Amino acid sequence: MNIILLGPPGAGKGTQARKLEEKFGLVQLSTGDMLRSSVARGEPLGLEAKMLMDKGQLVSDDIITGMIRERIKQPDCSRGFILDGFPRTVSQAESLDVMLAACQKEIGAVIELKVDDEALVDRVSGRFTCSQCGAGYHKKYKPLKIEGTCDVCGGHDFTCRADDNAETMKTRLKAFYDQTAPILPYYQSKGLLKTVNGMAPMNEVQEELESIIKHAHNSNKGM
Ligand code: ADP
Ligand code: AMP
C-alpha cells in the first residue's frame, strides 16, 4: 500500500511517517530529507536546491519528480511507501500519477494533517533532530528523556533546521496555501482524500492514521 501524507510544514508528517514505517513495514520517502542529504553531500543538485530551501521556497518540479521517479523504483519500495512532503504542486501530483502507472503502482490513501498556523510556527520553532540517528524531538511536545542524550541512540549532538524559524515559516506557509493546498481537491475528486485533526496529541493522530490505512487496505483487497 502506498500512502501520501499531506500537510503544511510542522504538521507532523515526518513524525507519523516514522511510526507508520515501523507499524506497517512501509518506507518513508521524504523529499525534504532527500534534498538535505544531497546538500550535505555537496552535490550540485543539493547546492541549487539549498538557496530556495533556505528562503522557504519550493524547489523546481523537475528536480523533485526526477528524484522520486528514481527512488520508487528501488527494491525497498516494493512493499509500499509513504510520501512525506511530495507531491507539493498539482504538476507534481500529475507527474506522480504518470510514474506510478508506468510501474503498475497506485496510491491507496491520501491523508491530510490539519493544523493551525500558530501551532505550526510553535512546532517548527521547537523542533530538533539527533545528528547521529535522525530521531526527531520537540522542546515542549517531545522532549529528551535524559537532558542532552538521544532516547534512541544515546547520541549527544543535535541539530535544528536552518529554515525552522518564524520568518522563513511565513514563506513556507504561503507556498503551502498557494501551491500545495490546490492538490487537495485533486485527490478529493479521486475519492482518496481523508482529513485528520493534526492538532491532537501524537499518539491520537497515530491511531487515526493506522485506522485509515487498515480500512483502505481492506477496501483495496476487496476490489
Ligand atoms: P513535518 O514533517 O510535517 O514538517 P514533524 O513531524 O517534523 O512535521 O513535526 C514538527 C514538530 O512538531 C516536531 O518537533 C514534532 O516532534 C512535533 N509534533 C509532531 N506531531 C505533533 C503533535 N501531534 N503534537 C505536538 N507536537 C507534534
Ligand atoms: P520539508 O522537509 O518537507 O519541510 O522540505 C524542506 C524544503 O525542501 C521545502 O521548503 C522546499 O524548499 C524543499 N522541498 C521539499 N519537498 C519538496 C517538493 N515536493 N517540491 C518542492 N520543494 C520541496
mmCIF file of C-alpha atoms and ligand atoms in Angstrom:
data_model
loop_
_atom_site.group_PDB
_atom_site.id
_atom_site.type_symbol
_atom_site.label_atom_id
_atom_site.label_comp_id
_atom_site.label_asym_id
_atom_site.label_seq_id
_atom_site.Cartn_x
_atom_site.Cartn_y
_atom_site.Cartn_z
ATOM 1 C CA MET A 1 0.000 0.000 0.000
ATOM 2 C CA ASN A 2 1.324 3.450 -0.943
ATOM 3 C CA ILE A 3 0.280 6.463 1.108
ATOM 4 C CA ILE A 4 0.596 10.238 0.731
ATOM 5 C CA LEU A 5 0.844 12.355 3.890
ATOM 6 C CA LEU A 6 -0.179 15.920 3.067
ATOM 7 C CA GLY A 7 0.071 18.942 5.302
ATOM 8 C CA PRO A 8 1.908 22.197 5.934
ATOM 9 C CA PRO A 9 5.430 22.327 7.391
ATOM 10 C CA GLY A 10 5.344 21.173 11.016
ATOM 11 C CA ALA A 11 2.017 19.315 10.659
ATOM 12 C CA GLY A 12 3.596 16.062 11.906
ATOM 13 C CA LYS A 13 4.157 14.247 8.590
ATOM 14 C CA GLY A 14 7.683 13.057 9.409
ATOM 15 C CA THR A 15 6.753 12.083 12.977
ATOM 16 C CA GLN A 16 3.825 9.990 11.788
ATOM 17 C CA ALA A 17 5.607 8.557 8.731
ATOM 18 C CA ARG A 18 8.276 7.069 11.020
ATOM 19 C CA LYS A 19 5.596 5.445 13.193
ATOM 20 C CA LEU A 20 3.849 4.013 10.118
ATOM 21 C CA GLU A 21 7.155 2.658 8.800
ATOM 22 C CA GLU A 22 7.514 0.600 11.976
ATOM 23 C CA LYS A 23 3.900 -0.482 12.142
ATOM 24 C CA PHE A 24 3.280 -1.454 8.515
ATOM 25 C CA GLY A 25 6.787 -2.034 7.117
ATOM 26 C CA LEU A 26 6.413 0.849 4.663
ATOM 27 C CA VAL A 27 9.286 3.088 3.562
ATOM 28 C CA GLN A 28 9.216 6.815 4.332
ATOM 29 C CA LEU A 29 10.110 8.898 1.278
ATOM 30 C CA SER A 30 10.703 12.470 2.431
ATOM 31 C CA THR A 31 11.721 14.801 -0.400
ATOM 32 C CA GLY A 32 12.922 17.329 2.218
ATOM 33 C CA ASP A 33 15.247 14.695 3.755
ATOM 34 C CA MET A 34 16.487 13.672 0.298
ATOM 35 C CA LEU A 35 17.321 17.285 -0.543
ATOM 36 C CA ARG A 36 19.057 17.851 2.820
ATOM 37 C CA SER A 37 21.180 14.695 2.225
ATOM 38 C CA SER A 38 22.075 15.990 -1.208
ATOM 39 C CA VAL A 39 23.105 19.344 0.341
ATOM 40 C CA ALA A 40 25.206 17.516 2.975
ATOM 41 C CA ARG A 41 26.966 15.501 0.227
ATOM 42 C CA GLY A 42 27.736 18.756 -1.608
ATOM 43 C CA GLU A 43 26.027 17.596 -4.813
ATOM 44 C CA PRO A 44 25.239 20.236 -7.481
ATOM 45 C CA LEU A 45 21.509 19.416 -7.205
ATOM 46 C CA GLY A 46 21.633 19.979 -3.432
ATOM 47 C CA LEU A 47 23.506 23.251 -3.750
ATOM 48 C CA GLU A 48 20.991 24.524 -6.309
ATOM 49 C CA ALA A 49 18.104 23.482 -4.030
ATOM 50 C CA LYS A 50 19.659 24.920 -0.848
ATOM 51 C CA MET A 51 19.220 28.553 -1.880
ATOM 52 C CA LEU A 52 15.488 28.012 -2.337
ATOM 53 C CA MET A 53 15.111 25.862 0.802
ATOM 54 C CA ASP A 54 16.808 28.483 2.961
ATOM 55 C CA LYS A 55 14.325 31.081 1.672
ATOM 56 C CA GLY A 56 11.382 28.724 2.242
ATOM 57 C CA GLN A 57 10.530 28.470 -1.449
ATOM 58 C CA LEU A 58 9.766 25.309 -3.379
ATOM 59 C CA VAL A 59 12.409 23.567 -5.476
ATOM 60 C CA SER A 60 11.572 23.015 -9.170
ATOM 61 C CA ASP A 61 9.077 20.302 -10.067
ATOM 62 C CA ASP A 62 11.590 18.696 -12.479
ATOM 63 C CA ILE A 63 14.242 18.170 -9.811
ATOM 64 C CA ILE A 64 11.773 16.741 -7.319
ATOM 65 C CA THR A 65 9.878 14.446 -9.681
ATOM 66 C CA GLY A 66 13.201 13.147 -11.069
ATOM 67 C CA MET A 67 14.291 12.243 -7.518
ATOM 68 C CA ILE A 68 11.040 10.435 -6.696
ATOM 69 C CA ARG A 69 10.913 8.651 -10.061
ATOM 70 C CA GLU A 70 14.284 7.033 -9.329
ATOM 71 C CA ARG A 71 13.539 6.352 -5.658
ATOM 72 C CA ILE A 72 10.260 4.447 -6.107
ATOM 73 C CA LYS A 73 11.988 2.011 -8.477
ATOM 74 C CA GLN A 74 14.275 0.807 -5.659
ATOM 75 C CA PRO A 75 13.534 -2.699 -4.307
ATOM 76 C CA ASP A 76 12.801 -1.479 -0.744
ATOM 77 C CA CYS A 77 9.749 0.398 -2.092
ATOM 78 C CA SER A 78 8.075 -2.773 -3.367
ATOM 79 C CA ARG A 79 6.197 -3.392 -0.073
ATOM 80 C CA GLY A 80 4.825 0.142 -0.127
ATOM 81 C CA PHE A 81 5.894 3.682 0.702
ATOM 82 C CA ILE A 82 4.737 6.806 2.498
ATOM 83 C CA LEU A 83 5.282 10.030 0.592
ATOM 84 C CA ASP A 84 6.116 12.839 3.033
ATOM 85 C CA GLY A 85 6.426 16.307 1.503
ATOM 86 C CA PHE A 86 5.607 15.138 -2.029
ATOM 87 C CA PRO A 87 3.620 16.000 -4.109
ATOM 88 C CA ARG A 88 3.620 19.721 -3.285
ATOM 89 C CA THR A 89 2.155 21.115 -6.516
ATOM 90 C CA VAL A 90 -0.632 19.952 -8.839
ATOM 91 C CA SER A 91 2.006 19.387 -11.511
ATOM 92 C CA GLN A 92 3.931 17.045 -9.137
ATOM 93 C CA ALA A 93 0.686 15.183 -8.369
ATOM 94 C CA GLU A 94 0.039 14.703 -12.098
ATOM 95 C CA SER A 95 3.618 13.517 -12.698
ATOM 96 C CA LEU A 96 3.251 11.093 -9.805
ATOM 97 C CA ASP A 97 0.184 9.531 -11.436
ATOM 98 C CA VAL A 98 2.119 9.039 -14.673
ATOM 99 C CA MET A 99 5.146 7.477 -12.957
ATOM 100 C CA LEU A 100 3.002 5.173 -10.810
ATOM 101 C CA ALA A 101 1.028 3.987 -13.836
ATOM 102 C CA ALA A 102 4.314 3.232 -15.612
ATOM 103 C CA CYS A 103 5.346 0.815 -12.845
ATOM 104 C CA GLN A 104 1.855 -0.596 -12.096
ATOM 105 C CA LYS A 105 1.641 1.022 -8.674
ATOM 106 C CA GLU A 106 -1.105 3.147 -7.144
ATOM 107 C CA ILE A 107 -1.911 5.331 -4.170
ATOM 108 C CA GLY A 108 -4.189 3.717 -1.554
ATOM 109 C CA ALA A 109 -4.886 6.801 0.564
ATOM 110 C CA VAL A 110 -4.028 10.496 0.758
ATOM 111 C CA ILE A 111 -4.129 11.747 4.331
ATOM 112 C CA GLU A 112 -4.240 15.443 5.140
ATOM 113 C CA LEU A 113 -2.981 16.545 8.577
ATOM 114 C CA LYS A 114 -4.788 19.768 9.516
ATOM 115 C CA VAL A 115 -3.008 22.075 11.996
ATOM 116 C CA ASP A 116 -3.495 25.806 12.820
ATOM 117 C CA ASP A 117 -0.815 28.215 11.577
ATOM 118 C CA GLU A 118 0.030 29.366 15.111
ATOM 119 C CA ALA A 119 0.653 25.788 16.244
ATOM 120 C CA LEU A 120 2.794 25.151 13.140
ATOM 121 C CA VAL A 121 5.135 28.028 13.982
ATOM 122 C CA ASP A 122 5.365 26.768 17.573
ATOM 123 C CA ARG A 123 6.144 23.248 16.334
ATOM 124 C CA VAL A 124 8.903 24.132 13.875
ATOM 125 C CA SER A 125 10.462 26.610 16.341
ATOM 126 C CA GLY A 126 10.918 23.827 18.923
ATOM 127 C CA ARG A 127 11.920 21.032 16.523
ATOM 128 C CA PHE A 128 15.376 19.422 16.756
ATOM 129 C CA THR A 129 16.966 16.213 15.499
ATOM 130 C CA CYS A 130 19.662 13.824 16.698
ATOM 131 C CA SER A 131 22.646 14.289 14.360
ATOM 132 C CA GLN A 132 23.651 10.644 14.781
ATOM 133 C CA CYS A 133 20.414 8.682 14.171
ATOM 134 C CA GLY A 134 17.973 11.344 12.884
ATOM 135 C CA ALA A 135 15.404 10.839 15.683
ATOM 136 C CA GLY A 136 13.071 13.843 15.871
ATOM 137 C CA TYR A 137 12.210 15.779 19.024
ATOM 138 C CA HIS A 138 10.412 18.893 20.222
ATOM 139 C CA LYS A 139 11.420 21.108 23.152
ATOM 140 C CA LYS A 140 7.876 21.033 24.599
ATOM 141 C CA TYR A 141 5.962 18.234 22.887
ATOM 142 C CA LYS A 142 8.616 15.530 22.608
ATOM 143 C CA PRO A 143 11.490 16.381 24.928
ATOM 144 C CA LEU A 144 14.526 14.182 25.551
ATOM 145 C CA LYS A 145 14.023 11.757 28.450
ATOM 146 C CA ILE A 146 17.561 12.474 29.669
ATOM 147 C CA GLU A 147 18.830 16.021 29.112
ATOM 148 C CA GLY A 148 21.390 16.152 26.271
ATOM 149 C CA THR A 149 21.059 12.444 25.350
ATOM 150 C CA CYS A 150 19.152 10.935 22.432
ATOM 151 C CA ASP A 151 16.479 8.463 23.656
ATOM 152 C CA VAL A 152 17.133 6.207 20.661
ATOM 153 C CA CYS A 153 20.918 6.019 20.149
ATOM 154 C CA GLY A 154 22.410 7.801 23.172
ATOM 155 C CA GLY A 155 23.992 10.458 20.912
ATOM 156 C CA HIS A 156 24.784 13.887 22.342
ATOM 157 C CA ASP A 157 24.784 16.053 19.230
ATOM 158 C CA PHE A 158 21.570 17.685 17.973
ATOM 159 C CA THR A 159 20.722 19.978 15.058
ATOM 160 C CA CYS A 160 17.993 22.464 14.206
ATOM 161 C CA ARG A 161 16.993 23.151 10.597
ATOM 162 C CA ALA A 162 18.100 26.494 9.130
ATOM 163 C CA ASP A 163 14.596 27.058 7.699
ATOM 164 C CA ASP A 164 12.795 26.371 11.019
ATOM 165 C CA ASN A 165 12.333 29.989 12.086
ATOM 166 C CA ALA A 166 9.293 32.264 12.258
ATOM 167 C CA GLU A 167 10.464 34.465 9.343
ATOM 168 C CA THR A 168 11.051 31.622 6.840
ATOM 169 C CA MET A 169 7.865 29.951 8.053
ATOM 170 C CA LYS A 170 5.862 32.849 6.555
ATOM 171 C CA THR A 171 7.170 31.982 3.065
ATOM 172 C CA ARG A 172 6.797 28.228 3.653
ATOM 173 C CA LEU A 173 3.188 28.625 4.765
ATOM 174 C CA LYS A 174 2.416 30.869 1.792
ATOM 175 C CA ALA A 175 3.933 28.225 -0.511
ATOM 176 C CA PHE A 176 1.723 25.623 1.160
ATOM 177 C CA TYR A 177 -1.529 27.585 0.788
ATOM 178 C CA ASP A 178 -0.787 28.891 -2.742
ATOM 179 C CA GLN A 179 0.917 25.888 -4.342
ATOM 180 C CA THR A 180 0.198 22.754 -2.269
ATOM 181 C CA ALA A 181 -3.379 23.198 -0.986
ATOM 182 C CA PRO A 182 -4.767 23.055 -4.584
ATOM 183 C CA ILE A 183 -3.757 19.368 -4.540
ATOM 184 C CA LEU A 184 -6.490 18.630 -2.000
ATOM 185 C CA PRO A 185 -9.414 18.893 -4.468
ATOM 186 C CA TYR A 186 -7.331 16.875 -6.962
ATOM 187 C CA TYR A 187 -7.274 13.892 -4.596
ATOM 188 C CA GLN A 188 -10.774 14.540 -3.259
ATOM 189 C CA SER A 189 -12.148 14.124 -6.783
ATOM 190 C CA LYS A 190 -10.407 10.727 -6.969
ATOM 191 C CA GLY A 191 -12.072 9.667 -3.682
ATOM 192 C CA LEU A 192 -8.694 9.203 -1.979
ATOM 193 C CA LEU A 193 -8.603 12.126 0.476
ATOM 194 C CA LYS A 194 -9.021 11.666 4.243
ATOM 195 C CA THR A 195 -8.571 14.530 6.704
ATOM 196 C CA VAL A 196 -7.188 14.065 10.210
ATOM 197 C CA ASN A 197 -7.059 16.561 13.083
ATOM 198 C CA GLY A 198 -3.304 17.062 13.377
ATOM 199 C CA MET A 199 -3.792 19.289 16.464
ATOM 200 C CA ALA A 200 -4.443 16.172 18.560
ATOM 201 C CA PRO A 201 -1.642 14.589 20.613
ATOM 202 C CA MET A 202 0.827 12.484 18.580
ATOM 203 C CA ASN A 203 -0.492 9.100 19.772
ATOM 204 C CA GLU A 204 -4.087 10.038 18.870
ATOM 205 C CA VAL A 205 -3.051 11.181 15.396
ATOM 206 C CA GLN A 206 -1.156 7.909 15.024
ATOM 207 C CA GLU A 207 -4.212 5.804 15.984
ATOM 208 C CA GLU A 208 -6.368 7.691 13.494
ATOM 209 C CA LEU A 209 -3.833 7.187 10.681
ATOM 210 C CA GLU A 210 -3.471 3.489 11.432
ATOM 211 C CA SER A 211 -7.213 3.037 11.310
ATOM 212 C CA ILE A 212 -7.479 4.860 7.939
ATOM 213 C CA ILE A 213 -4.672 2.749 6.467
ATOM 214 C CA LYS A 214 -6.139 -0.543 7.701
ATOM 215 C CA HIS A 215 -9.523 0.422 6.288
ATOM 216 C CA ALA A 216 -8.035 1.466 2.922
ATOM 217 C CA HIS A 217 -6.030 -1.769 2.825
ATOM 218 C CA ASN A 218 -9.143 -3.903 3.445
ATOM 219 C CA SER A 219 -11.172 -1.980 0.820
ATOM 220 C CA ASN A 220 -8.400 -2.476 -1.759
ATOM 221 C CA LYS A 221 -8.295 -6.230 -1.062
ATOM 222 C CA GLY A 222 -11.991 -6.488 -1.848
ATOM 223 C CA MET A 223 -11.537 -4.960 -5.302
HETATM 224 P P1 ADP B 1 6.562 17.811 9.330
HETATM 225 O O1 ADP B 1 7.320 16.561 8.924
HETATM 226 O O2 ADP B 1 5.145 17.805 8.865
HETATM 227 O O3 ADP B 1 7.269 19.084 8.930
HETATM 228 P P2 ADP B 1 7.286 16.975 12.048
HETATM 229 O O4 ADP B 1 6.774 15.574 12.079
HETATM 230 O O5 ADP B 1 8.753 17.167 11.951
HETATM 231 O O6 ADP B 1 6.498 17.846 10.920
HETATM 232 O O7 ADP B 1 6.729 17.713 13.354
HETATM 233 C C1 ADP B 1 7.130 19.056 13.662
HETATM 234 C C2 ADP B 1 7.432 19.172 15.155
HETATM 235 O O8 ADP B 1 6.211 19.054 15.875
HETATM 236 C C3 ADP B 1 8.365 18.080 15.686
HETATM 237 O O9 ADP B 1 9.260 18.658 16.615
HETATM 238 C C4 ADP B 1 7.432 17.068 16.351
HETATM 239 O O10 ADP B 1 8.047 16.457 17.490
HETATM 240 C C5 ADP B 1 6.253 17.958 16.785
HETATM 241 N N1 ADP B 1 4.956 17.271 16.644
HETATM 242 C C6 ADP B 1 4.577 16.383 15.675
HETATM 243 N N2 ADP B 1 3.301 15.977 15.867
HETATM 244 C C7 ADP B 1 2.853 16.650 16.970
HETATM 245 C C8 ADP B 1 1.607 16.663 17.691
HETATM 246 N N3 ADP B 1 0.561 15.916 17.295
HETATM 247 N N4 ADP B 1 1.525 17.467 18.777
HETATM 248 C C9 ADP B 1 2.572 18.247 19.176
HETATM 249 N N5 ADP B 1 3.762 18.263 18.553
HETATM 250 C C10 ADP B 1 3.912 17.479 17.452
HETATM 251 P P1 AMP B 2 10.349 19.703 4.180
HETATM 252 O O1 AMP B 2 11.464 18.927 4.843
HETATM 253 O O2 AMP B 2 9.303 18.808 3.596
HETATM 254 O O3 AMP B 2 9.780 20.763 5.097
HETATM 255 O O4 AMP B 2 11.003 20.463 2.949
HETATM 256 C C1 AMP B 2 12.034 21.413 3.120
HETATM 257 C C2 AMP B 2 12.211 22.219 1.846
HETATM 258 O O5 AMP B 2 12.617 21.348 0.775
HETATM 259 C C3 AMP B 2 10.964 22.932 1.318
HETATM 260 O O6 AMP B 2 10.738 24.188 1.937
HETATM 261 C C4 AMP B 2 11.314 23.062 -0.171
HETATM 262 O O7 AMP B 2 12.249 24.110 -0.389
HETATM 263 C C5 AMP B 2 12.022 21.741 -0.466
HETATM 264 N N1 AMP B 2 11.086 20.670 -0.876
HETATM 265 C C6 AMP B 2 10.826 19.513 -0.223
HETATM 266 N N2 AMP B 2 9.927 18.771 -0.886
HETATM 267 C C7 AMP B 2 9.591 19.499 -1.988
HETATM 268 C C8 AMP B 2 8.690 19.293 -3.067
HETATM 269 N N3 AMP B 2 7.931 18.178 -3.151
HETATM 270 N N4 AMP B 2 8.605 20.251 -4.028
HETATM 271 C C9 AMP B 2 9.351 21.361 -3.968
HETATM 272 N N5 AMP B 2 10.209 21.645 -2.980
HETATM 273 C C10 AMP B 2 10.342 20.715 -1.985
#
